[in-house]
Amino acid sequence: MLLENYNRAPLTVVAGEGCELIDDTGRRYLDLVGGIAVCALGHAHPAIADAVAAQARTLVHVSNLYGHEPAGTLANELSYRSGFERVFFCNSGTEANEAAIKLARKFAYRTGNKQRNVILSCTGGFHGRTMGALAATANTAYHDGFAPLPAGFRTTPFNDVAALQDAIDENVAAFIVEPVQGESGVFCASPEFLKAARELCSQRGALLIFDEVQCGMGRVGPLFAFQAYGVTPDVVTLAKALANGLPIGAMLVREQFAAGLKPGDHGSTFGGSPVPCAAALAHLRVRDETHLEHHVAAISGELFRGLNDLAMRYPHIYGEPRGMGLLVGLPVLPPHDAADIVNDLREHASILVNKAGNNTIRLVPPLILTASQVERMLDAFSMAAESRAATAPLAAGYPSAH
Ligand code: PLP
């Protein structure tokens, strides 16, 4: 039996196709969760499946004692697209952040700044579940019962430039921030905050790390969120959508900080193994071929227009939507509960969304979402609101799943 560390919905998924999931009774769901911002090209994409199958027939694993072509090519592709010269591969977002934390501390150590070991992060941020990444995650609800966490972590209020000026001192090795916070309910960093972070880190000798595990890989439009903001950090961490569903994480590093980690300092048995790298390469290729960035911009516009309209029509139920691209949070206003709406949409409209942060519905669908799927989703949100406004039984009147 599986350990009960997840709250799973009563749904057993057997297959996926594009933006839809199919359960063990054959029922099809419109999937606006996308494996939590992972399946950017949707489910069972033929190019990903072909790349995985071909690579699995050629070479599955060699360890990092030797080089192999998929990792080298993927590193070069990511460097070319980001402008970051060095790439480290691991298996998850948490691991990518652990690598960034270790790199920042060791870089300070190697450059004679041994006291510079503090990792500064933001309130509302989420960086993962291992002890270091957890210590960088400000929300203490994730910490409960796991003390003692590693020392040398501090937090500063998100989007507060004045507080950041005080917080980045001579002991800070790195400031880590999500350009768009995902887990806490979708909150965008202000451009001023990220610009100030860039200036302060450069002036005071701290590394600037952007955690793009959730908001990267085209989720907010451009391939990297830092490109949307026009602010270039020193380190970027990626995972989730990188290989469209196969486990992989990456840390991108600018050349001048790359000597932070030398042979023996850090590693991973599976990190950057051939099959996920082949899937990631296929993902990048399809992204280019389908001009996905333009599609995200267009469909995001439709989605925000619809959600703003919804918030205007049902001001006692939905708040103003937040986010960028296809990383979107729709606040639900008390006494209504986002979790109830999530359940209603699944049960009565065959639509999957999830709750994040404080009473917010998070939408992180595959980036290939179509206008008619947006329309279907908006209709379902309207029906959920109507049934609440009227306090009528929920099932009647929901748009059909098929
Ligand atoms: N960083 C951010 C911004 C995330 O959203 C997540 C996961 O939700 C993580 C890190 C952790 O990634 P993983 O679950 O792949 O370890």
GROMACS .gro file of C-alpha atoms and ligand atoms in nm:
model
  418
    1MET     CA    1   0.000   0.000   0.000
    2LEU     CA    2   0.115   0.354  -0.070
    3LEU     CA    3   0.212   0.573   0.221
    4GLU     CA    4  -0.065   0.817   0.297
    5ASN     CA    5   0.136   1.137   0.264
    6TYR     CA    6  -0.084   1.281  -0.014
    7ASN     CA    7  -0.446   1.393  -0.021
    8ARG     CA    8  -0.547   1.220  -0.341
    9ALA     CA    9  -0.875   1.290  -0.519
   10PRO     CA   10  -1.094   0.981  -0.565
   11LEU     CA   11  -0.980   0.925  -0.920
   12THR     CA   12  -0.760   0.659  -1.081
   13VAL     CA   13  -0.604   0.781  -1.403
   14VAL     CA   14  -0.519   0.525  -1.668
   15ALA     CA   15  -0.431   0.737  -1.971
   16GLY     CA   16  -0.393   1.086  -2.104
   17GLU     CA   17  -0.436   1.251  -2.441
   18GLY     CA   18  -0.356   1.616  -2.507
   19CYS     CA   19  -0.531   1.823  -2.239
   20GLU     CA   20  -0.747   1.531  -2.125
   21LEU     CA   21  -0.707   1.254  -1.871
   22ILE     CA   22  -0.905   0.930  -1.878
   23ASP     CA   23  -0.997   0.740  -1.562
   24ASP     CA   24  -1.047   0.367  -1.507
   25THR     CA   25  -1.417   0.394  -1.593
   26GLY     CA   26  -1.342   0.560  -1.926
   27ARG     CA   27  -1.454   0.905  -1.811
   28ARG     CA   28  -1.257   1.190  -1.971
   29TYR     CA   29  -1.152   1.499  -1.779
   30LEU     CA   30  -1.028   1.833  -1.902
   31ASP     CA   31  -0.698   1.858  -1.716
   32LEU     CA   32  -0.611   2.211  -1.606
   33VAL     CA   33  -0.354   2.083  -1.356
   34GLY     CA   34  -0.119   1.924  -1.612
   35GLY     CA   35   0.061   1.718  -1.348
   36ILE     CA   36   0.112   2.046  -1.154
   37ALA     CA   37   0.264   2.258  -1.429
   38VAL     CA   38   0.454   1.966  -1.580
   39CYS     CA   39   0.286   1.838  -1.898
   40ALA     CA   40   0.340   2.151  -2.108
   41LEU     CA   41   0.274   1.972  -2.436
   42GLY     CA   42  -0.012   1.774  -2.287
   43HIS     CA   43  -0.031   1.402  -2.222
   44ALA     CA   44   0.107   1.125  -2.441
   45HIS     CA   45   0.259   1.365  -2.690
   46PRO     CA   46   0.386   1.152  -2.982
   47ALA     CA   47   0.716   1.341  -3.014
   48ILE     CA   48   0.795   1.285  -2.647
   49ALA     CA   49   0.686   0.922  -2.662
   50ASP     CA   50   0.901   0.861  -2.971
   51ALA     CA   51   1.205   1.031  -2.818
   52VAL     CA   52   1.170   0.830  -2.497
   53ALA     CA   53   1.124   0.501  -2.682
   54ALA     CA   54   1.418   0.562  -2.916
   55GLN     CA   55   1.646   0.663  -2.629
   56ALA     CA   56   1.533   0.368  -2.416
   57ARG     CA   57   1.630   0.135  -2.699
   58THR     CA   58   1.973   0.301  -2.724
   59LEU     CA   59   2.097   0.389  -2.376
   60VAL     CA   60   1.904   0.431  -2.050
   61HIS     CA   61   2.174   0.490  -1.791
   62VAL     CA   62   2.550   0.526  -1.762
   63SER     CA   63   2.595   0.734  -1.441
   64ASN     CA   64   2.787   1.059  -1.442
   65LEU     CA   65   3.122   0.882  -1.456
   66TYR     CA   66   3.096   0.913  -1.834
   67GLY     CA   67   2.957   1.162  -2.079
   68HIS     CA   68   2.662   1.099  -2.305
   69GLU     CA   69   2.514   1.280  -2.596
   70PRO     CA   70   2.160   1.368  -2.473
   71ALA     CA   71   2.287   1.551  -2.161
   72GLY     CA   72   2.556   1.737  -2.356
   73THR     CA   73   2.314   1.843  -2.626
   74LEU     CA   74   2.047   1.948  -2.376
   75ALA     CA   75   2.299   2.150  -2.174
   76ASN     CA   76   2.405   2.328  -2.492
   77GLU     CA   77   2.044   2.394  -2.592
   78LEU     CA   78   1.960   2.540  -2.251
   79SER     CA   79   2.278   2.750  -2.254
   80TYR     CA   80   2.204   2.882  -2.598
   81ARG     CA   81   1.846   2.972  -2.507
   82SER     CA   82   1.922   3.122  -2.164
   83GLY     CA   83   2.268   3.275  -2.209
   84PHE     CA   84   2.382   3.081  -1.899
   85GLU     CA   85   2.703   2.900  -1.978
   86ARG     CA   86   2.692   2.609  -1.730
   87VAL     CA   87   2.425   2.349  -1.659
   88PHE     CA   88   2.394   2.090  -1.383
   89PHE     CA   89   2.127   1.820  -1.410
   90CYS     CA   90   1.943   1.648  -1.127
   91ASN     CA   91   1.603   1.483  -1.086
   92SER     CA   92   1.362   1.735  -0.937
   93GLY     CA   93   1.298   2.097  -0.848
   94THR     CA   94   1.397   2.041  -0.488
   95GLU     CA   95   1.730   1.898  -0.597
   96ALA     CA   96   1.791   2.187  -0.835
   97ASN     CA   97   1.743   2.428  -0.544
   98GLU     CA   98   1.966   2.220  -0.316
   99ALA     CA   99   2.235   2.241  -0.584
  100ALA     CA  100   2.191   2.619  -0.605
  101ILE     CA  101   2.216   2.658  -0.227
  102LYS     CA  102   2.533   2.447  -0.219
  103LEU     CA  103   2.684   2.632  -0.514
  104ALA     CA  104   2.619   2.971  -0.350
  105ARG     CA  105   2.774   2.871  -0.020
  106LYS     CA  106   3.074   2.701  -0.176
  107PHE     CA  107   3.133   2.992  -0.410
  108ALA     CA  108   3.150   3.231  -0.111
  109TYR     CA  109   3.375   2.986   0.072
  110ARG     CA  110   3.609   2.948  -0.223
  111THR     CA  111   3.635   3.322  -0.273
  112GLY     CA  112   3.741   3.378   0.087
  113ASN     CA  113   3.405   3.483   0.232
  114LYS     CA  114   3.344   3.204   0.479
  115GLN     CA  115   3.101   3.411   0.688
  116ARG     CA  116   2.885   3.461   0.380
  117ASN     CA  117   2.663   3.156   0.422
  118VAL     CA  118   2.309   3.287   0.465
  119ILE     CA  119   2.046   3.191   0.212
  120LEU     CA  120   1.779   3.459   0.199
  121SER     CA  121   1.434   3.373   0.065
  122CYS     CA  122   1.090   3.533   0.050
  123THR     CA  123   0.772   3.496   0.248
  124GLY     CA  124   0.524   3.297   0.042
  125GLY     CA  125   0.798   3.120  -0.152
  126PHE     CA  126   0.818   2.744  -0.201
  127HIS     CA  127   1.146   2.576  -0.287
  128GLY     CA  128   1.097   2.208  -0.205
  129ARG     CA  129   1.084   1.944   0.064
  130THR     CA  130   1.439   1.833   0.143
  131MET     CA  131   1.594   1.992   0.449
  132GLY     CA  132   1.781   2.275   0.274
  133ALA     CA  133   1.502   2.359   0.031
  134LEU     CA  134   1.256   2.335   0.319
  135ALA     CA  135   1.462   2.575   0.528
  136ALA     CA  136   1.445   2.820   0.234
  137THR     CA  137   1.064   2.779   0.226
  138ALA     CA  138   0.924   3.042   0.458
  139ASN     CA  139   0.583   2.888   0.526
  140THR     CA  140   0.630   2.720   0.863
  141ALA     CA  141   0.338   2.486   0.801
  142TYR     CA  142   0.582   2.283   0.589
  143HIS     CA  143   0.837   2.281   0.875
  144ASP     CA  144   0.619   2.147   1.154
  145GLY     CA  145   0.778   1.853   1.327
  146PHE     CA  146   1.094   1.847   1.113
  147ALA     CA  147   1.316   2.057   1.340
  148PRO     CA  148   1.601   2.112   1.358
  149LEU     CA  149   1.631   2.249   1.006
  150PRO     CA  150   1.974   2.354   0.878
  151ALA     CA  151   2.100   2.689   1.007
  152GLY     CA  152   2.180   2.990   0.790
  153PHE     CA  153   1.841   3.062   0.633
  154ARG     CA  154   1.649   3.391   0.661
  155THR     CA  155   1.337   3.532   0.500
  156THR     CA  156   1.233   3.876   0.381
  157PRO     CA  157   0.884   3.996   0.278
  158PHE     CA  158   0.798   3.931  -0.087
  159ASN     CA  159   0.780   4.245  -0.303
  160ASP     CA  160   0.913   4.471  -0.026
  161VAL     CA  161   1.212   4.660  -0.169
  162ALA     CA  162   1.290   4.851   0.152
  163ALA     CA  163   1.305   4.529   0.356
  164LEU     CA  164   1.526   4.370   0.091
  165GLN     CA  165   1.770   4.659   0.120
  166ASP     CA  166   1.814   4.578   0.488
  167ALA     CA  167   1.811   4.201   0.443
  168ILE     CA  168   2.091   4.160   0.186
  169ASP     CA  169   2.396   4.214   0.405
  170GLU     CA  170   2.756   4.090   0.403
  171ASN     CA  171   2.647   3.747   0.537
  172VAL     CA  172   2.410   3.668   0.250
  173ALA     CA  173   2.550   3.414   0.004
  174ALA     CA  174   2.238   3.412  -0.211
  175PHE     CA  175   1.889   3.548  -0.244
  176ILE     CA  176   1.646   3.294  -0.388
  177VAL     CA  177   1.307   3.402  -0.525
  178GLU     CA  178   1.031   3.269  -0.750
  179PRO     CA  179   0.952   3.536  -1.013
  180VAL     CA  180   0.594   3.410  -0.992
  181GLN     CA  181   0.511   3.226  -0.672
  182GLY     CA  182   0.309   2.914  -0.750
  183GLU     CA  183   0.238   2.707  -0.442
  184SER     CA  184   0.133   2.999  -0.225
  185GLY     CA  185  -0.156   3.081  -0.460
  186VAL     CA  186   0.007   3.253  -0.762
  187PHE     CA  187   0.160   3.590  -0.681
  188CYS     CA  188   0.378   3.778  -0.931
  189ALA     CA  189   0.694   3.952  -0.820
  190SER     CA  190   0.680   4.320  -0.906
  191PRO     CA  191   0.935   4.421  -1.173
  192GLU     CA  192   1.074   4.677  -0.923
  193PHE     CA  193   1.135   4.405  -0.666
  194LEU     CA  194   1.331   4.183  -0.905
  195LYS     CA  195   1.526   4.480  -1.043
  196ALA     CA  196   1.614   4.589  -0.689
  197ALA     CA  197   1.716   4.232  -0.606
  198ARG     CA  198   1.948   4.230  -0.908
  199GLU     CA  199   2.108   4.560  -0.812
  200LEU     CA  200   2.145   4.479  -0.444
  201CYS     CA  201   2.291   4.132  -0.506
  202SER     CA  202   2.544   4.275  -0.754
  203GLN     CA  203   2.643   4.561  -0.523
  204ARG     CA  204   2.675   4.347  -0.213
  205GLY     CA  205   2.828   4.030  -0.355
  206ALA     CA  206   2.536   3.787  -0.313
  207LEU     CA  207   2.417   3.549  -0.584
  208LEU     CA  208   2.069   3.601  -0.723
  209ILE     CA  209   1.885   3.272  -0.777
  210PHE     CA  210   1.554   3.257  -0.962
  211ASP     CA  211   1.354   2.946  -0.878
  212GLU     CA  212   1.177   2.886  -1.210
  213VAL     CA  213   1.078   2.531  -1.126
  214GLN     CA  214   0.711   2.617  -1.169
  215CYS     CA  215   0.711   2.946  -1.362
  216GLY     CA  216   0.986   2.853  -1.610
  217MET     CA  217   0.979   2.647  -1.931
  218GLY     CA  218   0.734   2.871  -2.110
  219ARG     CA  219   0.465   2.873  -1.843
  220VAL     CA  220   0.454   3.255  -1.830
  221GLY     CA  221   0.523   3.296  -2.203
  222PRO     CA  222   0.894   3.316  -2.284
  223LEU     CA  223   1.099   3.003  -2.217
  224PHE     CA  224   1.234   3.156  -1.896
  225ALA     CA  225   1.046   3.381  -1.654
  226PHE     CA  226   1.355   3.601  -1.617
  227GLN     CA  227   1.316   3.688  -1.985
  228ALA     CA  228   0.960   3.807  -1.919
  229TYR     CA  229   1.093   4.041  -1.648
  230GLY     CA  230   1.411   4.149  -1.829
  231VAL     CA  231   1.614   4.079  -1.513
  232THR     CA  232   1.898   3.828  -1.541
  233PRO     CA  233   1.986   3.634  -1.225
  234ASP     CA  234   2.311   3.444  -1.162
  235VAL     CA  235   2.146   3.104  -1.123
  236VAL     CA  236   1.817   2.965  -1.253
  237THR     CA  237   1.660   2.644  -1.129
  238LEU     CA  238   1.426   2.439  -1.347
  239ALA     CA  239   1.237   2.109  -1.328
  240LYS     CA  240   0.866   2.027  -1.372
  241ALA     CA  241   0.794   2.088  -1.743
  242LEU     CA  242   1.153   2.052  -1.864
  243ALA     CA  243   1.104   1.696  -1.993
  244ASN     CA  244   0.723   1.719  -2.018
  245GLY     CA  245   0.671   1.464  -1.741
  246LEU     CA  246   0.993   1.267  -1.708
  247PRO     CA  247   1.186   1.340  -1.390
  248ILE     CA  248   1.460   1.595  -1.440
  249GLY     CA  249   1.581   1.914  -1.273
  250ALA     CA  250   1.844   2.162  -1.386
  251MET     CA  251   2.050   2.442  -1.245
  252LEU     CA  252   2.173   2.702  -1.495
  253VAL     CA  253   2.475   2.902  -1.380
  254ARG     CA  254   2.657   3.203  -1.521
  255GLU     CA  255   3.020   3.127  -1.598
  256GLN     CA  256   3.170   3.353  -1.330
  257PHE     CA  257   3.002   3.151  -1.052
  258ALA     CA  258   3.045   2.805  -1.203
  259ALA     CA  259   3.367   2.737  -1.012
  260GLY     CA  260   3.152   2.725  -0.698
  261LEU     CA  261   3.116   2.354  -0.757
  262LYS     CA  262   3.418   2.145  -0.857
  263PRO     CA  263   3.457   1.768  -0.906
  264GLY     CA  264   3.348   1.586  -0.592
  265ASP     CA  265   3.149   1.878  -0.446
  266HIS     CA  266   2.807   1.764  -0.559
  267GLY     CA  267   2.646   1.498  -0.774
  268SER     CA  268   2.360   1.262  -0.849
  269THR     CA  269   2.346   0.903  -0.974
  270PHE     CA  270   2.048   0.957  -1.202
  271GLY     CA  271   2.081   1.331  -1.264
  272GLY     CA  272   2.058   1.417  -1.633
  273SER     CA  273   2.023   1.057  -1.746
  274PRO     CA  274   1.970   0.993  -2.115
  275VAL     CA  275   1.593   0.929  -2.131
  276PRO     CA  276   1.471   1.247  -1.956
  277CYS     CA  277   1.728   1.449  -2.151
  278ALA     CA  278   1.600   1.304  -2.479
  279ALA     CA  279   1.244   1.393  -2.372
  280ALA     CA  280   1.351   1.748  -2.285
  281LEU     CA  281   1.518   1.789  -2.625
  282ALA     CA  282   1.199   1.672  -2.796
  283HIS     CA  283   1.002   1.918  -2.583
  284LEU     CA  284   1.222   2.210  -2.689
  285ARG     CA  285   1.199   2.107  -3.054
  286VAL     CA  286   0.817   2.087  -3.049
  287ARG     CA  287   0.801   2.419  -2.863
  288ASP     CA  288   0.993   2.584  -3.146
  289GLU     CA  289   0.802   2.411  -3.425
  290THR     CA  290   0.462   2.504  -3.283
  291HIS     CA  291   0.556   2.861  -3.177
  292LEU     CA  292   0.422   2.777  -2.836
  293GLU     CA  293   0.523   3.112  -2.689
  294HIS     CA  294   0.278   3.293  -2.920
  295HIS     CA  295   0.005   3.044  -2.842
  296VAL     CA  296   0.052   3.092  -2.465
  297ALA     CA  297   0.029   3.470  -2.504
  298ALA     CA  298  -0.296   3.443  -2.703
  299ILE     CA  299  -0.467   3.182  -2.489
  300SER     CA  300  -0.359   3.354  -2.167
  301GLY     CA  301  -0.525   3.672  -2.293
  302GLU     CA  302  -0.852   3.482  -2.348
  303LEU     CA  303  -0.828   3.315  -2.011
  304PHE     CA  304  -0.766   3.638  -1.820
  305ARG     CA  305  -1.044   3.818  -2.008
  306GLY     CA  306  -1.284   3.538  -1.915
  307LEU     CA  307  -1.174   3.519  -1.551
  308ASN     CA  308  -1.194   3.897  -1.507
  309ASP     CA  309  -1.544   3.885  -1.648
  310LEU     CA  310  -1.630   3.602  -1.409
  311ALA     CA  311  -1.497   3.804  -1.113
  312MET     CA  312  -1.714   4.096  -1.221
  313ARG     CA  313  -2.024   3.883  -1.263
  314TYR     CA  314  -1.978   3.694  -0.936
  315PRO     CA  315  -1.799   3.941  -0.709
  316HIS     CA  316  -1.905   3.756  -0.393
  317ILE     CA  317  -1.754   3.429  -0.512
  318TYR     CA  318  -1.448   3.498  -0.728
  319GLY     CA  319  -1.175   3.756  -0.676
  320GLU     CA  320  -0.955   3.917  -0.938
  321PRO     CA  321  -0.735   3.658  -1.114
  322ARG     CA  322  -0.359   3.673  -1.058
  323GLY     CA  323  -0.062   3.545  -1.251
  324MET     CA  324   0.104   3.549  -1.591
  325GLY     CA  325   0.077   3.335  -1.901
  326LEU     CA  326  -0.075   3.003  -1.799
  327LEU     CA  327   0.022   3.022  -1.432
  328VAL     CA  328  -0.301   3.158  -1.296
  329GLY     CA  329  -0.469   3.188  -0.956
  330LEU     CA  330  -0.839   3.258  -0.914
  331PRO     CA  331  -0.917   3.361  -0.554
  332VAL     CA  332  -1.236   3.224  -0.401
  333LEU     CA  333  -1.399   3.452  -0.148
  334PRO     CA  334  -1.519   3.332   0.193
  335PRO     CA  335  -1.748   3.179   0.300
  336HIS     CA  336  -1.700   2.987  -0.026
  337ASP     CA  337  -1.421   2.733  -0.028
  338ALA     CA  338  -1.189   2.675  -0.325
  339ALA     CA  339  -1.166   2.306  -0.230
  340ASP     CA  340  -1.544   2.266  -0.272
  341ILE     CA  341  -1.533   2.425  -0.616
  342VAL     CA  342  -1.240   2.200  -0.713
  343ASN     CA  343  -1.449   1.896  -0.612
  344ASP     CA  344  -1.763   2.022  -0.786
  345LEU     CA  345  -1.580   2.086  -1.111
  346ARG     CA  346  -1.429   1.738  -1.105
  347GLU     CA  347  -1.751   1.559  -1.014
  348HIS     CA  348  -2.004   1.755  -1.214
  349ALA     CA  349  -1.810   1.908  -1.505
  350SER     CA  350  -1.522   1.657  -1.546
  351ILE     CA  351  -1.272   1.939  -1.512
  352LEU     CA  352  -0.957   1.909  -1.303
  353VAL     CA  353  -0.820   2.215  -1.124
  354ASN     CA  354  -0.644   2.236  -0.792
  355LYS     CA  355  -0.633   2.452  -0.485
  356ALA     CA  356  -0.315   2.637  -0.394
  357GLY     CA  357  -0.236   2.870  -0.109
  358ASN     CA  358  -0.508   3.051   0.072
  359ASN     CA  359  -0.845   2.969  -0.092
  360THR     CA  360  -0.721   3.007  -0.449
  361ILE     CA  361  -0.792   2.786  -0.750
  362ARG     CA  362  -0.469   2.736  -0.941
  363LEU     CA  363  -0.476   2.684  -1.317
  364VAL     CA  364  -0.158   2.540  -1.465
  365PRO     CA  365  -0.291   2.357  -1.772
  366PRO     CA  366  -0.092   2.214  -2.058
  367LEU     CA  367   0.032   2.508  -2.267
  368ILE     CA  368  -0.147   2.364  -2.571
  369LEU     CA  369  -0.486   2.452  -2.416
  370THR     CA  370  -0.735   2.564  -2.681
  371ALA     CA  371  -0.984   2.851  -2.688
  372SER     CA  372  -1.279   2.611  -2.678
  373GLN     CA  373  -1.134   2.440  -2.372
  374VAL     CA  374  -1.101   2.781  -2.205
  375GLU     CA  375  -1.466   2.845  -2.288
  376ARG     CA  376  -1.573   2.512  -2.140
  377MET     CA  377  -1.380   2.590  -1.823
  378LEU     CA  378  -1.533   2.937  -1.791
  379ASP     CA  379  -1.883   2.793  -1.837
  380ALA     CA  380  -1.814   2.546  -1.558
  381PHE     CA  381  -1.689   2.822  -1.327
  382SER     CA  382  -2.007   3.019  -1.405
  383MET     CA  383  -2.225   2.720  -1.325
  384ALA     CA  384  -2.038   2.661  -0.999
  385ALA     CA  385  -2.101   3.025  -0.909
  386GLU     CA  386  -2.468   3.015  -1.014
  387SER     CA  387  -2.534   2.709  -0.804
  388ARG     CA  388  -2.371   2.880  -0.506
  389ALA     CA  389  -2.553   3.207  -0.559
  390ALA     CA  390  -2.882   3.018  -0.576
  391THR     CA  391  -2.774   2.762  -0.311
  392ALA     CA  392  -2.935   2.509  -0.544
  393PRO     CA  393  -2.821   2.147  -0.588
  394LEU     CA  394  -2.492   2.146  -0.777
  395ALA     CA  395  -2.523   1.876  -1.038
  396ALA     CA  396  -2.788   2.025  -1.265
  397GLY     CA  397  -2.680   2.247  -1.548
  398TYR     CA  398  -2.310   2.179  -1.560
  399PRO     CA  399  -2.163   2.171  -1.912
  400SER     CA  400  -2.119   1.824  -2.048
  401ALA     CA  401  -1.785   1.650  -2.015
  402HIS     CA  402  -1.791   1.515  -2.368
  403PLP     N1  403   1.030   2.516  -0.646
  403PLP     C1  404   0.908   2.552  -0.687
  403PLP     C2  405   0.883   2.694  -0.725
  403PLP     C3  406   0.804   2.458  -0.692
  403PLP     O1  407   0.682   2.496  -0.732
  403PLP     C4  408   0.831   2.325  -0.657
  403PLP     C5  409   0.725   2.224  -0.659
  403PLP     O2  410   0.610   2.251  -0.658
  403PLP     C6  411   0.961   2.291  -0.616
  403PLP     C7  412   1.058   2.389  -0.613
  403PLP     C8  413   0.994   2.150  -0.579
  403PLP     O3  414   0.999   2.074  -0.695
  403PLP     P1  415   0.989   1.914  -0.691
  403PLP     O4  416   0.854   1.878  -0.641
  403PLP     O5  417   1.015   1.872  -0.832
  403PLP     O6  418   1.097   1.868  -0.600
   0.00000   0.00000   0.00000
